mmCIF file with all atom_site columns, C-alpha atoms in Angstrom:
data_model
loop_
_atom_site.group_PDB
_atom_site.id
_atom_site.type_symbol
_atom_site.label_atom_id
_atom_site.label_alt_id
_atom_site.label_comp_id
_atom_site.label_asym_id
_atom_site.label_entity_id
_atom_site.label_seq_id
_atom_site.pdbx_PDB_ins_code
_atom_site.Cartn_x
_atom_site.Cartn_y
_atom_site.Cartn_z
_atom_site.occupancy
_atom_site.B_iso_or_equiv
_atom_site.pdbx_formal_charge
_atom_site.auth_seq_id
_atom_site.auth_comp_id
_atom_site.auth_asym_id
_atom_site.auth_atom_id
_atom_site.pdbx_PDB_model_num
ATOM 1  C CA . MET A 1 1  ? 0.001   0.000  0.021  1.00 0.00 ? 1  MET A CA 1
ATOM 2  C CA . ASN A 1 2  ? 1.448   3.325  -1.054 1.00 0.00 ? 2  ASN A CA 1
ATOM 3  C CA . PHE A 1 3  ? 0.668   6.583  0.623  1.00 0.00 ? 3  PHE A CA 1
ATOM 4  C CA . ASP A 1 4  ? 1.103   10.159 -0.365 1.00 0.00 ? 4  ASP A CA 1
ATOM 5  C CA . LYS A 1 5  ? 3.819   12.297 1.201  1.00 0.00 ? 5  LYS A CA 1
ATOM 6  C CA . GLN A 1 6  ? 1.481   13.917 3.718  1.00 0.00 ? 6  GLN A CA 1
ATOM 7  C CA . THR A 1 7  ? 0.069   10.568 4.942  1.00 0.00 ? 7  THR A CA 1
ATOM 8  C CA . THR A 1 8  ? 3.554   9.140  5.216  1.00 0.00 ? 8  THR A CA 1
ATOM 9  C CA . GLN A 1 9  ? 4.667   12.191 7.228  1.00 0.00 ? 9  GLN A CA 1
ATOM 10 C CA . THR A 1 10 ? 1.644   11.940 9.471  1.00 0.00 ? 10 THR A CA 1
ATOM 11 C CA . PHE A 1 11 ? 2.566   8.243  10.205 1.00 0.00 ? 11 PHE A CA 1
ATOM 12 C CA . LYS A 1 12 ? 6.106   9.298  11.146 1.00 0.00 ? 12 LYS A CA 1
ATOM 13 C CA . ASP A 1 13 ? 4.794   12.144 13.277 1.00 0.00 ? 13 ASP A CA 1
ATOM 14 C CA . ILE A 1 14 ? 2.441   10.028 15.486 1.00 0.00 ? 14 ILE A CA 1
ATOM 15 C CA . ILE A 1 15 ? 3.437   6.287  15.179 1.00 0.00 ? 15 ILE A CA 1
ATOM 16 C CA . THR A 1 16 ? 6.663   4.570  16.021 1.00 0.00 ? 16 THR A CA 1
ATOM 17 C CA . CYS A 1 17 ? 7.480   0.902  15.141 1.00 0.00 ? 17 CYS A CA 1
ATOM 18 C CA . ASN A 1 18 ? 10.743  -0.097 16.731 1.00 0.00 ? 18 ASN A CA 1
ATOM 19 C CA . PRO A 1 19 ? 11.829  -3.676 17.650 1.00 0.00 ? 19 PRO A CA 1
ATOM 20 C CA . ARG A 1 20 ? 13.262  -2.222 20.872 1.00 0.00 ? 20 ARG A CA 1
ATOM 21 C CA . ILE A 1 21 ? 9.839   -0.656 21.901 1.00 0.00 ? 21 ILE A CA 1
ATOM 22 C CA . MET A 1 22 ? 7.162   -3.097 22.731 1.00 0.00 ? 22 MET A CA 1
ATOM 23 C CA . SER A 1 23 ? 8.807   -5.654 20.292 1.00 0.00 ? 23 SER A CA 1
ATOM 24 C CA . GLY A 1 24 ? 7.962   -3.561 17.271 1.00 0.00 ? 24 GLY A CA 1
ATOM 25 C CA . THR A 1 25 ? 4.241   -3.087 18.123 1.00 0.00 ? 25 THR A CA 1
ATOM 26 C CA . PRO A 1 26 ? 3.103   0.234  16.496 1.00 0.00 ? 26 PRO A CA 1
ATOM 27 C CA . VAL A 1 27 ? 2.862   2.766  19.384 1.00 0.00 ? 27 VAL A CA 1
ATOM 28 C CA . PHE A 1 28 ? 2.129   6.411  19.756 1.00 0.00 ? 28 PHE A CA 1
ATOM 29 C CA . LYS A 1 29 ? 5.411   8.262  19.195 1.00 0.00 ? 29 LYS A CA 1
ATOM 30 C CA . ASN A 1 30 ? 7.356   8.925  22.320 1.00 0.00 ? 30 ASN A CA 1
ATOM 31 C CA . THR A 1 31 ? 5.217   6.515  24.375 1.00 0.00 ? 31 THR A CA 1
ATOM 32 C CA . ARG A 1 32 ? 4.919   2.883  24.995 1.00 0.00 ? 32 ARG A CA 1
ATOM 33 C CA . VAL A 1 33 ? 1.182   2.912  24.303 1.00 0.00 ? 33 VAL A CA 1
ATOM 34 C CA . PRO A 1 34 ? 0.061   0.724  21.391 1.00 0.00 ? 34 PRO A CA 1
ATOM 35 C CA . ILE A 1 35 ? -2.163  2.379  18.754 1.00 0.00 ? 35 ILE A CA 1
ATOM 36 C CA . LYS A 1 36 ? -4.335  -0.756 19.039 1.00 0.00 ? 36 LYS A CA 1
ATOM 37 C CA . ASN A 1 37 ? -5.294  0.208  22.584 1.00 0.00 ? 37 ASN A CA 1
ATOM 38 C CA . LEU A 1 38 ? -7.146  3.350  21.262 1.00 0.00 ? 38 LEU A CA 1
ATOM 39 C CA . ILE A 1 39 ? -9.091  1.123  18.774 1.00 0.00 ? 39 ILE A CA 1
ATOM 40 C CA . ASP A 1 40 ? -9.871  -1.372 21.504 1.00 0.00 ? 40 ASP A CA 1
ATOM 41 C CA . TYR A 1 41 ? -11.213 1.406  23.817 1.00 0.00 ? 41 TYR A CA 1
ATOM 42 C CA . LEU A 1 42 ? -13.492 2.819  21.194 1.00 0.00 ? 42 LEU A CA 1
ATOM 43 C CA . GLU A 1 43 ? -14.642 -0.687 20.085 1.00 0.00 ? 43 GLU A CA 1
ATOM 44 C CA . ALA A 1 44 ? -15.593 -1.515 23.672 1.00 0.00 ? 44 ALA A CA 1
ATOM 45 C CA . GLY A 1 45 ? -17.732 1.685  23.855 1.00 0.00 ? 45 GLY A CA 1
ATOM 46 C CA . ASP A 1 46 ? -15.275 3.810  25.858 1.00 0.00 ? 46 ASP A CA 1
ATOM 47 C CA . ASN A 1 47 ? -14.899 7.347  24.821 1.00 0.00 ? 47 ASN A CA 1
ATOM 48 C CA . LEU A 1 48 ? -11.676 9.223  23.872 1.00 0.00 ? 48 LEU A CA 1
ATOM 49 C CA . ASP A 1 49 ? -11.544 10.938 27.271 1.00 0.00 ? 49 ASP A CA 1
ATOM 50 C CA . GLU A 1 50 ? -11.522 7.595  29.063 1.00 0.00 ? 50 GLU A CA 1
ATOM 51 C CA . PHE A 1 51 ? -8.619  6.404  26.887 1.00 0.00 ? 51 PHE A CA 1
ATOM 52 C CA . LEU A 1 52 ? -6.744  9.632  27.549 1.00 0.00 ? 52 LEU A CA 1
ATOM 53 C CA . ASP A 1 53 ? -7.305  9.361  31.321 1.00 0.00 ? 53 ASP A CA 1
ATOM 54 C CA . ASP A 1 54 ? -5.934  5.804  31.297 1.00 0.00 ? 54 ASP A CA 1
ATOM 55 C CA . PHE A 1 55 ? -2.975  6.627  29.118 1.00 0.00 ? 55 PHE A CA 1
ATOM 56 C CA . PRO A 1 56 ? -1.812  10.180 30.038 1.00 0.00 ? 56 PRO A CA 1
ATOM 57 C CA . SER A 1 57 ? 1.395   9.823  27.998 1.00 0.00 ? 57 SER A CA 1
ATOM 58 C CA . VAL A 1 58 ? -0.803  10.125 24.817 1.00 0.00 ? 58 VAL A CA 1
ATOM 59 C CA . SER A 1 59 ? -1.840  13.634 23.944 1.00 0.00 ? 59 SER A CA 1
ATOM 60 C CA . ARG A 1 60 ? -5.396  14.394 22.671 1.00 0.00 ? 60 ARG A CA 1
ATOM 61 C CA . THR A 1 61 ? -3.736  15.619 19.574 1.00 0.00 ? 61 THR A CA 1
ATOM 62 C CA . GLN A 1 62 ? -1.960  12.338 18.905 1.00 0.00 ? 62 GLN A CA 1
ATOM 63 C CA . ALA A 1 63 ? -5.171  10.362 19.456 1.00 0.00 ? 63 ALA A CA 1
ATOM 64 C CA . VAL A 1 64 ? -7.142  12.492 17.134 1.00 0.00 ? 64 VAL A CA 1
ATOM 65 C CA . GLN A 1 65 ? -4.448  12.495 14.512 1.00 0.00 ? 65 GLN A CA 1
ATOM 66 C CA . ALA A 1 66 ? -4.393  8.739  14.721 1.00 0.00 ? 66 ALA A CA 1
ATOM 67 C CA . LEU A 1 67 ? -8.124  8.532  14.180 1.00 0.00 ? 67 LEU A CA 1
ATOM 68 C CA . GLU A 1 68 ? -8.033  11.001 11.382 1.00 0.00 ? 68 GLU A CA 1
ATOM 69 C CA . LEU A 1 69 ? -5.298  8.986  9.706  1.00 0.00 ? 69 LEU A CA 1
ATOM 70 C CA . ALA A 1 70 ? -7.330  5.724  10.059 1.00 0.00 ? 70 ALA A CA 1
ATOM 71 C CA . LYS A 1 71 ? -10.290 7.454  8.657  1.00 0.00 ? 71 LYS A CA 1
ATOM 72 C CA . LYS A 1 72 ? -8.295  8.682  5.682  1.00 0.00 ? 72 LYS A CA 1
ATOM 73 C CA . ILE A 1 73 ? -6.818  5.256  4.997  1.00 0.00 ? 73 ILE A CA 1
ATOM 74 C CA . LEU A 1 74 ? -10.162 3.524  5.228  1.00 0.00 ? 74 LEU A CA 1
ATOM 75 C CA . LEU A 1 75 ? -11.859 5.991  2.838  1.00 0.00 ? 75 LEU A CA 1
ATOM 76 C CA . THR A 1 76 ? -8.897  5.891  0.421  1.00 0.00 ? 76 THR A CA 1
ATOM 77 C CA . GLN A 1 77 ? -8.998  2.061  0.343  1.00 0.00 ? 77 GLN A CA 1
ATOM 78 C CA . ALA A 1 78 ? -12.691 1.959  0.037  1.00 0.00 ? 78 ALA A CA 1
ATOM 79 C CA . HIS A 1 79 ? -12.555 4.056  -3.058 1.00 0.00 ? 79 HIS A CA 1
ATOM 80 C CA . ALA A 1 80 ? -9.785  2.095  -4.433 1.00 0.00 ? 80 ALA A CA 1
ATOM 81 C CA . TYR A 1 81 ? -11.597 -1.244 -4.100 1.00 0.00 ? 81 TYR A CA 1
ATOM 82 C CA . SER A 1 82 ? -15.191 -0.193 -4.884 1.00 0.00 ? 82 SER A CA 1
ATOM 83 C CA . ASP A 1 83 ? -16.839 -1.648 -7.965 1.00 0.00 ? 83 ASP A CA 1
#
């Protein structure tokens, strides 16, 4: 999957994948909090504030950027694979 420059830069700004940090699990940059935790919270019906309360090392800006990035990727892929 290829992304435009802006999407790639956004990835680099908010997500880190490093084998020395959480065994390479994608985490919010400068934290040890997996991106998956945010999705799991929302999937369980928790709101963003509950996630941020439980993971204070993640800023609201980081969380919102991650959600916006996920939205952009989903919409881009939906258009790419629609009939």
